[in-house]
């Protein structure tokens, strides 16, 4: 999928540093017709991989964002952390213009929260207002398991509050 669709990846579970994908710089990993090289890694839990298709002689670059602060316990990280992650992914999307794949171990708990927050922020930019319940309800028509816990809704509100508080600190006037 990564090769066919040229997608970026948001990995919401802590990376298994012993897994073969976590290469040291200059190492190479091979699976069938694909070779993977780690090009760069920065302190903000972001790395860039190069994927070479050995038969087609094609090469693509893949950005991988990891959420190492989001532990297996499913307790989301601080709102500031999540807003920063969302902003970094958005910046990548605007620069690269590629689809983004969001993954977590169970396929819904963390990725559902991430996707819901992304859609909430997008709706805020477009409409300058937000109804978190409606955004989540729309997601749940296709994926009912997304945002199944009250704590996840509450976390969405905390993130939006943090964003609005930050905006009001940055401006001279604000309507609160």
JSON list of C-alpha atoms in Angstrom, two decimals:
[
{"chain": "A", "resi": 1, "resn": "UNK", "atom": "CA", "xyz": [0.00, 0.00, 0.00]},
{"chain": "A", "resi": 2, "resn": "UNK", "atom": "CA", "xyz": [2.78, 2.44, 0.87]},
{"chain": "A", "resi": 3, "resn": "UNK", "atom": "CA", "xyz": [4.38, 1.88, -2.51]},
{"chain": "A", "resi": 4, "resn": "UNK", "atom": "CA", "xyz": [1.17, 1.88, -4.57]},
{"chain": "A", "resi": 5, "resn": "UNK", "atom": "CA", "xyz": [-0.38, 4.99, -3.02]},
{"chain": "A", "resi": 6, "resn": "UNK", "atom": "CA", "xyz": [2.74, 7.02, -2.07]},
{"chain": "A", "resi": 7, "resn": "UNK", "atom": "CA", "xyz": [1.44, 7.63, 1.46]},
{"chain": "A", "resi": 8, "resn": "UNK", "atom": "CA", "xyz": [2.86, 9.08, 4.64]},
{"chain": "A", "resi": 9, "resn": "UNK", "atom": "CA", "xyz": [2.38, 7.17, 7.89]},
{"chain": "A", "resi": 10, "resn": "UNK", "atom": "CA", "xyz": [1.30, 8.23, 11.37]},
{"chain": "A", "resi": 11, "resn": "UNK", "atom": "CA", "xyz": [2.15, 5.41, 13.79]},
{"chain": "A", "resi": 12, "resn": "UNK", "atom": "CA", "xyz": [0.29, 6.06, 17.05]},
{"chain": "A", "resi": 13, "resn": "UNK", "atom": "CA", "xyz": [1.78, 3.22, 19.08]},
{"chain": "A", "resi": 14, "resn": "UNK", "atom": "CA", "xyz": [5.26, 3.46, 20.58]},
{"chain": "A", "resi": 15, "resn": "UNK", "atom": "CA", "xyz": [7.81, 2.14, 18.14]},
{"chain": "A", "resi": 16, "resn": "UNK", "atom": "CA", "xyz": [9.28, -1.24, 18.93]},
{"chain": "A", "resi": 17, "resn": "UNK", "atom": "CA", "xyz": [12.94, -0.31, 18.81]},
{"chain": "A", "resi": 18, "resn": "UNK", "atom": "CA", "xyz": [13.85, -3.98, 18.39]},
{"chain": "A", "resi": 19, "resn": "UNK", "atom": "CA", "xyz": [11.69, -4.34, 15.28]},
{"chain": "A", "resi": 20, "resn": "UNK", "atom": "CA", "xyz": [13.51, -4.59, 11.97]},
{"chain": "A", "resi": 21, "resn": "UNK", "atom": "CA", "xyz": [11.98, -1.35, 10.64]},
{"chain": "A", "resi": 22, "resn": "UNK", "atom": "CA", "xyz": [13.86, 0.76, 13.18]},
{"chain": "A", "resi": 23, "resn": "UNK", "atom": "CA", "xyz": [17.09, 0.81, 11.26]},
{"chain": "A", "resi": 24, "resn": "UNK", "atom": "CA", "xyz": [20.25, 2.62, 12.10]},
{"chain": "A", "resi": 25, "resn": "UNK", "atom": "CA", "xyz": [21.25, 5.18, 9.51]},
{"chain": "A", "resi": 26, "resn": "UNK", "atom": "CA", "xyz": [22.97, 3.55, 6.54]},
{"chain": "A", "resi": 27, "resn": "UNK", "atom": "CA", "xyz": [21.36, 0.16, 7.20]},
{"chain": "A", "resi": 28, "resn": "UNK", "atom": "CA", "xyz": [19.14, -1.53, 4.66]},
{"chain": "A", "resi": 29, "resn": "UNK", "atom": "CA", "xyz": [16.22, -3.89, 5.11]},
{"chain": "A", "resi": 30, "resn": "UNK", "atom": "CA", "xyz": [14.91, -6.08, 2.29]},
{"chain": "A", "resi": 31, "resn": "UNK", "atom": "CA", "xyz": [11.48, -7.70, 1.87]},
{"chain": "A", "resi": 32, "resn": "UNK", "atom": "CA", "xyz": [10.88, -9.51, -1.42]},
{"chain": "A", "resi": 33, "resn": "UNK", "atom": "CA", "xyz": [11.19, -6.84, -4.13]},
{"chain": "A", "resi": 34, "resn": "UNK", "atom": "CA", "xyz": [11.55, -3.91, -1.73]},
{"chain": "A", "resi": 35, "resn": "UNK", "atom": "CA", "xyz": [14.53, -2.35, -0.02]},
{"chain": "A", "resi": 36, "resn": "UNK", "atom": "CA", "xyz": [14.05, 0.11, 2.83]},
{"chain": "A", "resi": 37, "resn": "UNK", "atom": "CA", "xyz": [16.61, 2.71, 3.90]},
{"chain": "A", "resi": 38, "resn": "UNK", "atom": "CA", "xyz": [16.30, 5.13, 6.79]},
{"chain": "A", "resi": 39, "resn": "UNK", "atom": "CA", "xyz": [17.33, 8.53, 5.47]},
{"chain": "A", "resi": 40, "resn": "UNK", "atom": "CA", "xyz": [16.75, 10.87, 8.40]},
{"chain": "A", "resi": 41, "resn": "UNK", "atom": "CA", "xyz": [15.35, 10.93, 11.90]},
{"chain": "A", "resi": 42, "resn": "UNK", "atom": "CA", "xyz": [14.78, 13.97, 14.05]},
{"chain": "A", "resi": 43, "resn": "UNK", "atom": "CA", "xyz": [14.11, 14.47, 17.73]},
{"chain": "A", "resi": 44, "resn": "UNK", "atom": "CA", "xyz": [10.41, 15.10, 17.10]},
{"chain": "A", "resi": 45, "resn": "UNK", "atom": "CA", "xyz": [9.53, 11.46, 16.46]},
{"chain": "A", "resi": 46, "resn": "UNK", "atom": "CA", "xyz": [9.68, 11.77, 12.72]},
{"chain": "A", "resi": 47, "resn": "UNK", "atom": "CA", "xyz": [11.72, 9.77, 10.28]},
{"chain": "A", "resi": 48, "resn": "UNK", "atom": "CA", "xyz": [12.05, 9.54, 6.55]},
{"chain": "A", "resi": 49, "resn": "UNK", "atom": "CA", "xyz": [12.41, 6.22, 4.76]},
{"chain": "A", "resi": 50, "resn": "UNK", "atom": "CA", "xyz": [13.29, 5.49, 1.17]},
{"chain": "A", "resi": 51, "resn": "UNK", "atom": "CA", "xyz": [11.53, 2.53, -0.39]},
{"chain": "A", "resi": 52, "resn": "UNK", "atom": "CA", "xyz": [13.21, 1.04, -3.47]},
{"chain": "A", "resi": 53, "resn": "UNK", "atom": "CA", "xyz": [11.37, -1.38, -5.73]},
{"chain": "A", "resi": 54, "resn": "UNK", "atom": "CA", "xyz": [14.19, -3.57, -7.02]},
{"chain": "A", "resi": 55, "resn": "UNK", "atom": "CA", "xyz": [12.38, -4.92, -10.10]},
{"chain": "A", "resi": 56, "resn": "UNK", "atom": "CA", "xyz": [10.79, -1.67, -11.28]},
{"chain": "A", "resi": 57, "resn": "UNK", "atom": "CA", "xyz": [13.82, 0.42, -10.30]},
{"chain": "A", "resi": 58, "resn": "UNK", "atom": "CA", "xyz": [11.48, 2.95, -8.67]},
{"chain": "A", "resi": 59, "resn": "UNK", "atom": "CA", "xyz": [12.13, 4.80, -5.46]},
{"chain": "A", "resi": 60, "resn": "UNK", "atom": "CA", "xyz": [9.75, 6.68, -3.17]},
{"chain": "A", "resi": 61, "resn": "UNK", "atom": "CA", "xyz": [10.20, 8.62, 0.03]},
{"chain": "A", "resi": 62, "resn": "UNK", "atom": "CA", "xyz": [7.93, 7.91, 3.00]},
{"chain": "A", "resi": 63, "resn": "UNK", "atom": "CA", "xyz": [7.52, 10.15, 6.04]},
{"chain": "A", "resi": 64, "resn": "UNK", "atom": "CA", "xyz": [6.75, 8.28, 9.26]},
{"chain": "A", "resi": 65, "resn": "UNK", "atom": "CA", "xyz": [5.46, 10.11, 12.34]},
{"chain": "A", "resi": 66, "resn": "UNK", "atom": "CA", "xyz": [5.53, 8.18, 15.60]},
{"chain": "A", "resi": 67, "resn": "UNK", "atom": "CA", "xyz": [3.80, 8.98, 18.88]},
{"chain": "A", "resi": 68, "resn": "UNK", "atom": "CA", "xyz": [6.27, 7.63, 21.41]},
{"chain": "A", "resi": 69, "resn": "UNK", "atom": "CA", "xyz": [4.61, 9.58, 24.25]},
{"chain": "A", "resi": 70, "resn": "UNK", "atom": "CA", "xyz": [1.34, 7.72, 23.63]},
{"chain": "A", "resi": 71, "resn": "UNK", "atom": "CA", "xyz": [1.86, 4.52, 25.58]},
{"chain": "A", "resi": 72, "resn": "UNK", "atom": "CA", "xyz": [0.06, 1.22, 25.29]},
{"chain": "A", "resi": 73, "resn": "UNK", "atom": "CA", "xyz": [-2.24, 2.25, 28.17]},
{"chain": "A", "resi": 74, "resn": "UNK", "atom": "CA", "xyz": [-4.32, 4.21, 25.62]},
{"chain": "A", "resi": 75, "resn": "UNK", "atom": "CA", "xyz": [-4.21, 7.32, 27.81]},
{"chain": "A", "resi": 76, "resn": "UNK", "atom": "CA", "xyz": [-3.68, 10.11, 25.29]},
{"chain": "A", "resi": 77, "resn": "UNK", "atom": "CA", "xyz": [-0.70, 12.41, 25.63]},
{"chain": "A", "resi": 78, "resn": "UNK", "atom": "CA", "xyz": [-1.05, 16.03, 26.64]},
{"chain": "A", "resi": 79, "resn": "UNK", "atom": "CA", "xyz": [-3.22, 18.21, 24.38]},
{"chain": "A", "resi": 80, "resn": "UNK", "atom": "CA", "xyz": [-0.11, 20.22, 23.50]},
{"chain": "A", "resi": 81, "resn": "UNK", "atom": "CA", "xyz": [1.66, 17.06, 22.32]},
{"chain": "A", "resi": 82, "resn": "UNK", "atom": "CA", "xyz": [-1.30, 15.99, 20.18]},
{"chain": "A", "resi": 83, "resn": "UNK", "atom": "CA", "xyz": [-1.76, 19.45, 18.65]},
{"chain": "A", "resi": 84, "resn": "UNK", "atom": "CA", "xyz": [1.95, 19.51, 17.79]},
{"chain": "A", "resi": 85, "resn": "UNK", "atom": "CA", "xyz": [1.73, 16.07, 16.16]},
{"chain": "A", "resi": 86, "resn": "UNK", "atom": "CA", "xyz": [-1.34, 17.13, 14.18]},
{"chain": "A", "resi": 87, "resn": "UNK", "atom": "CA", "xyz": [0.45, 20.28, 13.02]},
{"chain": "A", "resi": 88, "resn": "UNK", "atom": "CA", "xyz": [3.56, 18.37, 11.91]},
{"chain": "A", "resi": 89, "resn": "UNK", "atom": "CA", "xyz": [1.43, 15.89, 9.96]},
{"chain": "A", "resi": 90, "resn": "UNK", "atom": "CA", "xyz": [-0.54, 18.76, 8.39]},
{"chain": "A", "resi": 91, "resn": "UNK", "atom": "CA", "xyz": [2.69, 20.51, 7.38]},
{"chain": "A", "resi": 92, "resn": "UNK", "atom": "CA", "xyz": [3.93, 17.31, 5.75]},
{"chain": "A", "resi": 93, "resn": "UNK", "atom": "CA", "xyz": [0.65, 16.87, 3.91]},
{"chain": "A", "resi": 94, "resn": "UNK", "atom": "CA", "xyz": [0.72, 20.45, 2.62]},
{"chain": "A", "resi": 95, "resn": "UNK", "atom": "CA", "xyz": [4.33, 20.05, 1.45]},
{"chain": "A", "resi": 96, "resn": "UNK", "atom": "CA", "xyz": [4.23, 16.53, 0.03]},
{"chain": "A", "resi": 97, "resn": "UNK", "atom": "CA", "xyz": [0.59, 16.39, -1.16]},
{"chain": "A", "resi": 98, "resn": "UNK", "atom": "CA", "xyz": [0.36, 12.67, -0.42]},
{"chain": "A", "resi": 99, "resn": "UNK", "atom": "CA", "xyz": [-2.31, 10.70, 1.44]},
{"chain": "A", "resi": 100, "resn": "UNK", "atom": "CA", "xyz": [-1.60, 9.98, 5.11]},
{"chain": "A", "resi": 101, "resn": "UNK", "atom": "CA", "xyz": [-2.19, 6.56, 6.67]},
{"chain": "A", "resi": 102, "resn": "UNK", "atom": "CA", "xyz": [-2.93, 6.58, 10.41]},
{"chain": "A", "resi": 103, "resn": "UNK", "atom": "CA", "xyz": [-2.35, 3.30, 12.26]},
{"chain": "A", "resi": 104, "resn": "UNK", "atom": "CA", "xyz": [-2.49, 1.93, 15.79]},
{"chain": "A", "resi": 105, "resn": "UNK", "atom": "CA", "xyz": [-2.41, -1.57, 17.24]},
{"chain": "A", "resi": 106, "resn": "UNK", "atom": "CA", "xyz": [-6.19, -2.10, 17.46]},
{"chain": "A", "resi": 107, "resn": "UNK", "atom": "CA", "xyz": [-7.08, -0.03, 14.40]},
{"chain": "A", "resi": 108, "resn": "UNK", "atom": "CA", "xyz": [-9.48, 2.32, 16.15]},
{"chain": "A", "resi": 109, "resn": "UNK", "atom": "CA", "xyz": [-8.78, 3.65, 19.64]},
{"chain": "A", "resi": 110, "resn": "UNK", "atom": "CA", "xyz": [-5.83, 5.93, 18.92]},
{"chain": "A", "resi": 111, "resn": "UNK", "atom": "CA", "xyz": [-6.33, 6.39, 15.19]},
{"chain": "A", "resi": 112, "resn": "UNK", "atom": "CA", "xyz": [-10.00, 7.25, 15.75]},
{"chain": "A", "resi": 113, "resn": "UNK", "atom": "CA", "xyz": [-9.08, 10.00, 18.18]},
{"chain": "A", "resi": 114, "resn": "UNK", "atom": "CA", "xyz": [-6.36, 11.33, 15.86]},
{"chain": "A", "resi": 115, "resn": "UNK", "atom": "CA", "xyz": [-8.68, 11.38, 12.82]},
{"chain": "A", "resi": 116, "resn": "UNK", "atom": "CA", "xyz": [-11.53, 12.97, 14.80]},
{"chain": "A", "resi": 117, "resn": "UNK", "atom": "CA", "xyz": [-9.26, 15.75, 16.05]},
{"chain": "A", "resi": 118, "resn": "UNK", "atom": "CA", "xyz": [-7.90, 16.35, 12.56]},
{"chain": "A", "resi": 119, "resn": "UNK", "atom": "CA", "xyz": [-11.43, 16.67, 11.17]},
{"chain": "A", "resi": 120, "resn": "UNK", "atom": "CA", "xyz": [-12.50, 18.91, 14.06]},
{"chain": "A", "resi": 121, "resn": "UNK", "atom": "CA", "xyz": [-9.57, 21.25, 13.38]},
{"chain": "A", "resi": 122, "resn": "UNK", "atom": "CA", "xyz": [-10.30, 21.26, 9.66]},
{"chain": "A", "resi": 123, "resn": "UNK", "atom": "CA", "xyz": [-13.96, 22.10, 10.30]},
{"chain": "A", "resi": 124, "resn": "UNK", "atom": "CA", "xyz": [-12.92, 24.90, 12.67]},
{"chain": "A", "resi": 125, "resn": "UNK", "atom": "CA", "xyz": [-10.79, 26.46, 9.94]},
{"chain": "A", "resi": 126, "resn": "UNK", "atom": "CA", "xyz": [-13.56, 26.25, 7.35]},
{"chain": "A", "resi": 127, "resn": "UNK", "atom": "CA", "xyz": [-16.64, 27.11, 9.42]},
{"chain": "A", "resi": 128, "resn": "UNK", "atom": "CA", "xyz": [-15.05, 28.99, 12.33]},
{"chain": "A", "resi": 129, "resn": "UNK", "atom": "CA", "xyz": [-17.25, 26.94, 14.65]},
{"chain": "A", "resi": 130, "resn": "UNK", "atom": "CA", "xyz": [-17.36, 23.34, 15.71]},
{"chain": "A", "resi": 131, "resn": "UNK", "atom": "CA", "xyz": [-19.71, 20.62, 16.85]},
{"chain": "A", "resi": 132, "resn": "UNK", "atom": "CA", "xyz": [-17.48, 17.78, 17.99]},
{"chain": "A", "resi": 133, "resn": "UNK", "atom": "CA", "xyz": [-20.44, 15.45, 18.46]},
{"chain": "A", "resi": 134, "resn": "UNK", "atom": "CA", "xyz": [-21.52, 15.89, 14.82]},
{"chain": "A", "resi": 135, "resn": "UNK", "atom": "CA", "xyz": [-18.00, 15.33, 13.50]},
{"chain": "A", "resi": 136, "resn": "UNK", "atom": "CA", "xyz": [-17.65, 12.13, 15.54]},
{"chain": "A", "resi": 137, "resn": "UNK", "atom": "CA", "xyz": [-21.14, 10.96, 14.59]},
{"chain": "A", "resi": 138, "resn": "UNK", "atom": "CA", "xyz": [-20.23, 11.33, 10.92]},
{"chain": "A", "resi": 139, "resn": "UNK", "atom": "CA", "xyz": [-17.09, 9.24, 11.43]},
{"chain": "A", "resi": 140, "resn": "UNK", "atom": "CA", "xyz": [-19.04, 6.61, 13.36]},
{"chain": "A", "resi": 141, "resn": "UNK", "atom": "CA", "xyz": [-21.42, 6.01, 10.46]},
{"chain": "A", "resi": 142, "resn": "UNK", "atom": "CA", "xyz": [-18.52, 4.21, 8.80]},
{"chain": "A", "resi": 143, "resn": "UNK", "atom": "CA", "xyz": [-16.45, 3.18, 11.81]},
{"chain": "A", "resi": 144, "resn": "UNK", "atom": "CA", "xyz": [-18.71, 2.82, 14.89]},
{"chain": "A", "resi": 145, "resn": "UNK", "atom": "CA", "xyz": [-15.76, 1.78, 17.06]},
{"chain": "A", "resi": 146, "resn": "UNK", "atom": "CA", "xyz": [-14.07, 5.19, 16.66]},
{"chain": "A", "resi": 147, "resn": "UNK", "atom": "CA", "xyz": [-14.35, 7.38, 19.78]},
{"chain": "A", "resi": 148, "resn": "UNK", "atom": "CA", "xyz": [-16.40, 4.87, 21.75]},
{"chain": "A", "resi": 149, "resn": "UNK", "atom": "CA", "xyz": [-15.30, 6.22, 25.16]},
{"chain": "A", "resi": 150, "resn": "UNK", "atom": "CA", "xyz": [-16.46, 9.38, 26.92]},
{"chain": "A", "resi": 151, "resn": "UNK", "atom": "CA", "xyz": [-12.84, 10.15, 27.86]},
{"chain": "A", "resi": 152, "resn": "UNK", "atom": "CA", "xyz": [-12.01, 10.46, 24.16]},
{"chain": "A", "resi": 153, "resn": "UNK", "atom": "CA", "xyz": [-14.73, 13.10, 23.66]},
{"chain": "A", "resi": 154, "resn": "UNK", "atom": "CA", "xyz": [-13.48, 14.92, 26.72]},
{"chain": "A", "resi": 155, "resn": "UNK", "atom": "CA", "xyz": [-9.95, 14.82, 25.35]},
{"chain": "A", "resi": 156, "resn": "UNK", "atom": "CA", "xyz": [-11.14, 16.40, 22.08]},
{"chain": "A", "resi": 157, "resn": "UNK", "atom": "CA", "xyz": [-12.61, 19.30, 24.06]},
{"chain": "A", "resi": 158, "resn": "UNK", "atom": "CA", "xyz": [-9.36, 19.67, 26.04]},
{"chain": "A", "resi": 159, "resn": "UNK", "atom": "CA", "xyz": [-7.36, 19.87, 22.82]},
{"chain": "A", "resi": 160, "resn": "UNK", "atom": "CA", "xyz": [-9.69, 22.49, 21.34]},
{"chain": "A", "resi": 161, "resn": "UNK", "atom": "CA", "xyz": [-9.57, 24.48, 24.58]},
{"chain": "A", "resi": 162, "resn": "UNK", "atom": "CA", "xyz": [-5.77, 24.36, 24.51]},
{"chain": "A", "resi": 163, "resn": "UNK", "atom": "CA", "xyz": [-5.75, 25.51, 20.90]},
{"chain": "A", "resi": 164, "resn": "UNK", "atom": "CA", "xyz": [-8.15, 28.39, 21.61]},
{"chain": "A", "resi": 165, "resn": "UNK", "atom": "CA", "xyz": [-6.27, 29.38, 24.77]},
{"chain": "A", "resi": 166, "resn": "UNK", "atom": "CA", "xyz": [-3.05, 29.46, 22.77]},
{"chain": "A", "resi": 167, "resn": "UNK", "atom": "CA", "xyz": [-4.68, 31.56, 20.05]},
{"chain": "A", "resi": 168, "resn": "UNK", "atom": "CA", "xyz": [-6.04, 34.03, 22.61]},
{"chain": "A", "resi": 169, "resn": "UNK", "atom": "CA", "xyz": [-2.59, 34.36, 24.20]},
{"chain": "A", "resi": 170, "resn": "UNK", "atom": "CA", "xyz": [-1.15, 35.14, 20.78]},
{"chain": "A", "resi": 171, "resn": "UNK", "atom": "CA", "xyz": [-3.64, 37.87, 19.90]},
{"chain": "A", "resi": 172, "resn": "UNK", "atom": "CA", "xyz": [-4.43, 41.22, 21.44]},
{"chain": "A", "resi": 173, "resn": "UNK", "atom": "CA", "xyz": [-8.21, 40.76, 21.37]},
{"chain": "A", "resi": 174, "resn": "UNK", "atom": "CA", "xyz": [-10.23, 37.58, 21.66]},
{"chain": "A", "resi": 175, "resn": "UNK", "atom": "CA", "xyz": [-13.89, 36.66, 21.99]},
{"chain": "A", "resi": 176, "resn": "UNK", "atom": "CA", "xyz": [-14.16, 33.93, 24.58]}
]
